[in-house]
Amino acid sequence: MRRILLVAALGCASCATSLRSGDLLFHVVAADNFITQVTPASIDHVAIYAGRGQVVEAIPRQGVVVTPLRQVLRREDGHYLRGRVAAAARSHSVGNARHYLGMPYDSLYLPTNDAIYCSELVQLSFVDKQGHAIFAPVPMTFRDAQGLIPLYWQQLYDRHGMSVPEGAPGSNPGELSQRQPVKLSLKPLR
């Protein structure tokens, strides 16, 4: 069965010892932003713990990079939750993520270009023991709780001469964190 288990929150050095290579780090923000306004939960980023104090992540202006875990956990605009993908071939999935190092960041969140955003990196990298993708794409939405597309998204795509890609296949970190069955810690550590 394909599943992801969110089993503990991170935020201190002692928490890092419970990480295993292939764990996901979900960033929970304190205040809504343009991503959390149109996705479930207050999660705006996901990264992959690669072991030995390293995190592979896709971040704006840098693309797919390796970041020291201590640097990731020092980000002070929220906290992290650890996610464990039970069906994953962990080392193979981390190897897949490393394959994308150096790719540019996809600020348009499109599945058909030569750039990658954070949850797309997870979606493309994670496979089960038979080599099958664990995270299938889902129809993306850019609509808020009222069903409206916020001005931020309209202006972003207008600047690129595009319409908002509502319904295009993709992923987002909040949705990935809620794949069934999911268990969240009730007491996040900061």
Tab-separated table of C-alpha atoms in Angstrom:
chain	number	residue	atom	x	y	z
A	1	MET	CA	0.000	0.000	0.000
A	2	ARG	CA	1.344	3.420	-0.939
A	3	ARG	CA	1.260	5.723	1.998
A	4	ILE	CA	2.966	8.536	3.788
A	5	LEU	CA	3.104	8.868	7.522
A	6	LEU	CA	3.749	12.192	9.156
A	7	VAL	CA	5.070	11.058	12.456
A	8	ALA	CA	6.922	13.820	14.251
A	9	ALA	CA	7.764	17.497	14.223
A	10	LEU	CA	11.282	18.856	13.873
A	11	GLY	CA	12.944	21.977	15.139
A	12	CYS	CA	15.794	21.064	17.451
A	13	ALA	CA	19.078	19.210	17.175
A	14	SER	CA	17.851	16.234	19.184
A	15	CYS	CA	14.958	15.775	16.730
A	16	ALA	CA	17.375	15.450	13.836
A	17	THR	CA	18.694	12.179	15.257
A	18	SER	CA	15.321	10.549	14.508
A	19	LEU	CA	15.581	11.391	10.801
A	20	ARG	CA	16.259	8.662	8.286
A	21	SER	CA	17.469	9.138	4.754
A	22	GLY	CA	14.382	9.534	2.571
A	23	ASP	CA	12.266	11.306	5.184
A	24	LEU	CA	10.343	14.333	3.982
A	25	LEU	CA	10.514	17.701	5.716
A	26	PHE	CA	7.263	19.666	5.445
A	27	HIS	CA	7.510	23.386	6.220
A	28	VAL	CA	4.541	24.716	8.184
A	29	VAL	CA	4.224	28.509	8.095
A	30	ALA	CA	2.842	30.692	10.855
A	31	ALA	CA	0.965	33.026	8.456
A	32	ASP	CA	-0.673	32.306	5.111
A	33	ASN	CA	1.194	33.119	1.935
A	34	PHE	CA	0.390	32.848	-1.779
A	35	ILE	CA	0.946	29.068	-1.706
A	36	THR	CA	-0.972	28.217	1.463
A	37	GLN	CA	-3.919	30.371	0.327
A	38	VAL	CA	-4.635	27.833	-2.446
A	39	THR	CA	-3.447	24.534	-0.961
A	40	PRO	CA	-4.518	22.412	2.009
A	41	ALA	CA	-2.874	22.887	5.400
A	42	SER	CA	-0.387	25.636	6.188
A	43	ILE	CA	2.445	23.816	4.417
A	44	ASP	CA	4.307	25.770	1.743
A	45	HIS	CA	7.440	23.680	1.131
A	46	VAL	CA	8.682	20.106	1.175
A	47	ALA	CA	12.279	18.877	1.119
A	48	ILE	CA	13.978	15.479	1.218
A	49	TYR	CA	16.367	14.452	3.978
A	50	ALA	CA	19.262	12.756	2.194
A	51	GLY	CA	21.146	11.560	5.282
A	52	ARG	CA	24.406	12.760	6.845
A	53	GLY	CA	22.935	16.151	7.689
A	54	GLN	CA	21.981	16.977	4.093
A	55	VAL	CA	18.661	18.015	2.583
A	56	VAL	CA	17.827	17.978	-1.141
A	57	GLU	CA	15.288	20.650	-2.009
A	58	ALA	CA	14.034	22.846	-4.835
A	59	ILE	CA	14.023	26.485	-3.740
A	60	PRO	CA	13.359	29.772	-5.548
A	61	ARG	CA	16.338	31.510	-7.178
A	62	GLN	CA	18.576	28.490	-6.492
A	63	GLY	CA	16.812	25.510	-8.038
A	64	VAL	CA	17.489	21.976	-6.843
A	65	VAL	CA	20.282	22.113	-4.276
A	66	VAL	CA	21.734	20.344	-1.255
A	67	THR	CA	21.280	22.364	1.932
A	68	PRO	CA	22.720	21.494	5.352
A	69	LEU	CA	19.960	20.252	7.674
A	70	ARG	CA	21.005	22.707	10.396
A	71	GLN	CA	20.465	25.587	7.937
A	72	VAL	CA	17.019	24.297	6.960
A	73	LEU	CA	15.935	23.941	10.597
A	74	ARG	CA	17.132	27.494	11.389
A	75	ARG	CA	14.610	29.040	9.023
A	76	GLU	CA	12.502	31.061	11.405
A	77	ASP	CA	9.307	31.508	9.453
A	78	GLY	CA	7.574	28.428	10.822
A	79	HIS	CA	8.533	24.868	11.739
A	80	TYR	CA	8.993	21.486	10.081
A	81	LEU	CA	7.133	18.204	10.265
A	82	ARG	CA	8.843	14.948	9.451
A	83	GLY	CA	7.092	12.726	6.930
A	84	ARG	CA	7.940	9.109	6.338
A	85	VAL	CA	6.966	7.408	3.084
A	86	ALA	CA	6.354	3.840	4.201
A	87	ALA	CA	6.347	2.209	0.737
A	88	ALA	CA	9.414	4.035	-0.586
A	89	ALA	CA	12.668	2.550	-1.759
A	90	ARG	CA	14.465	5.163	0.324
A	91	SER	CA	17.989	5.109	-1.076
A	92	HIS	CA	16.748	4.847	-4.663
A	93	SER	CA	14.351	7.772	-4.113
A	94	VAL	CA	17.116	9.938	-2.613
A	95	GLY	CA	19.356	8.996	-5.543
A	96	ASN	CA	16.607	10.064	-7.922
A	97	ALA	CA	16.360	13.429	-6.142
A	98	ARG	CA	20.123	13.952	-6.399
A	99	HIS	CA	19.829	13.342	-10.142
A	100	TYR	CA	17.948	16.659	-10.385
A	101	LEU	CA	20.648	18.730	-8.631
A	102	GLY	CA	21.356	21.899	-10.575
A	103	MET	CA	17.933	22.050	-12.250
A	104	PRO	CA	16.358	25.523	-12.101
A	105	TYR	CA	13.390	26.297	-9.863
A	106	ASP	CA	9.992	26.188	-11.561
A	107	SER	CA	8.285	29.391	-10.441
A	108	LEU	CA	5.429	28.703	-12.888
A	109	TYR	CA	4.653	25.280	-11.341
A	110	LEU	CA	4.328	23.558	-14.719
A	111	PRO	CA	4.908	19.815	-15.180
A	112	THR	CA	6.039	20.153	-18.802
A	113	ASN	CA	9.099	22.385	-18.588
A	114	ASP	CA	12.776	21.932	-17.690
A	115	ALA	CA	12.451	23.314	-14.171
A	116	ILE	CA	11.320	21.763	-10.864
A	117	TYR	CA	9.392	23.030	-7.843
A	118	CYS	CA	9.622	21.458	-4.371
A	119	SER	CA	6.743	18.995	-4.392
A	120	GLU	CA	7.444	18.124	-8.028
A	121	LEU	CA	10.921	17.024	-6.896
A	122	VAL	CA	9.302	14.633	-4.396
A	123	GLN	CA	6.735	13.457	-6.935
A	124	LEU	CA	9.427	12.715	-9.536
A	125	SER	CA	11.880	11.129	-7.095
A	126	PHE	CA	9.903	8.792	-4.868
A	127	VAL	CA	9.474	5.227	-6.075
A	128	ASP	CA	8.463	1.981	-4.414
A	129	LYS	CA	10.606	-1.157	-4.278
A	130	GLN	CA	9.450	-2.124	-7.783
A	131	GLY	CA	10.507	1.277	-9.173
A	132	HIS	CA	6.969	2.616	-9.628
A	133	ALA	CA	6.174	6.246	-8.817
A	134	ILE	CA	4.542	6.614	-5.423
A	135	PHE	CA	3.012	10.056	-5.891
A	136	ALA	CA	0.762	10.346	-8.928
A	137	PRO	CA	0.051	13.881	-10.132
A	138	VAL	CA	-3.205	15.489	-9.055
A	139	PRO	CA	-5.173	18.289	-10.744
A	140	MET	CA	-3.719	21.509	-9.381
A	141	THR	CA	-5.891	24.324	-8.148
A	142	PHE	CA	-5.060	27.968	-7.755
A	143	ARG	CA	-8.368	28.790	-6.068
A	144	ASP	CA	-8.691	29.990	-2.489
A	145	ALA	CA	-11.296	28.873	0.069
A	146	GLN	CA	-13.889	31.128	-1.595
A	147	GLY	CA	-13.258	29.534	-5.000
A	148	LEU	CA	-11.490	32.595	-6.404
A	149	ILE	CA	-8.061	32.754	-8.027
A	150	PRO	CA	-6.075	35.294	-5.978
A	151	LEU	CA	-4.599	38.308	-7.759
A	152	TYR	CA	-1.039	37.029	-7.127
A	153	TRP	CA	-1.599	33.995	-9.381
A	154	GLN	CA	-3.472	35.965	-12.043
A	155	GLN	CA	-0.655	38.517	-12.273
A	156	LEU	CA	2.095	35.873	-12.263
A	157	TYR	CA	0.698	34.062	-15.264
A	158	ASP	CA	-0.375	37.297	-17.023
A	159	ARG	CA	3.280	38.446	-16.910
A	160	HIS	CA	4.178	35.292	-18.837
A	161	GLY	CA	1.336	35.606	-21.343
A	162	MET	CA	-0.422	32.562	-19.922
A	163	SER	CA	-3.688	31.726	-18.276
A	164	VAL	CA	-3.599	30.223	-14.784
A	165	PRO	CA	-3.059	26.443	-15.306
A	166	GLU	CA	-6.073	25.474	-13.195
A	167	GLY	CA	-6.548	21.686	-13.312
A	168	ALA	CA	-3.139	20.929	-14.859
A	169	PRO	CA	-1.451	17.811	-13.435
A	170	GLY	CA	0.983	18.518	-10.610
A	171	SER	CA	1.411	18.476	-6.868
A	172	ASN	CA	1.742	20.737	-3.878
A	173	PRO	CA	3.380	20.202	-0.503
A	174	GLY	CA	0.166	20.541	1.503
A	175	GLU	CA	-1.588	17.898	-0.575
A	176	LEU	CA	1.396	15.528	-0.387
A	177	SER	CA	1.357	15.835	3.399
A	178	GLN	CA	-2.275	14.693	3.480
A	179	ARG	CA	-2.056	11.559	1.385
A	180	GLN	CA	-3.853	8.758	3.264
A	181	PRO	CA	-3.158	7.497	5.841
A	182	VAL	CA	-1.466	10.443	7.536
A	183	LYS	CA	-0.625	10.975	11.184
A	184	LEU	CA	0.468	14.424	12.355
A	185	SER	CA	2.091	15.222	15.659
A	186	LEU	CA	-0.240	17.274	17.822
A	187	LYS	CA	2.662	19.110	19.462
A	188	PRO	CA	5.114	20.499	16.893
A	189	LEU	CA	8.585	21.198	18.209
A	190	ARG	CA	10.124	24.535	17.350
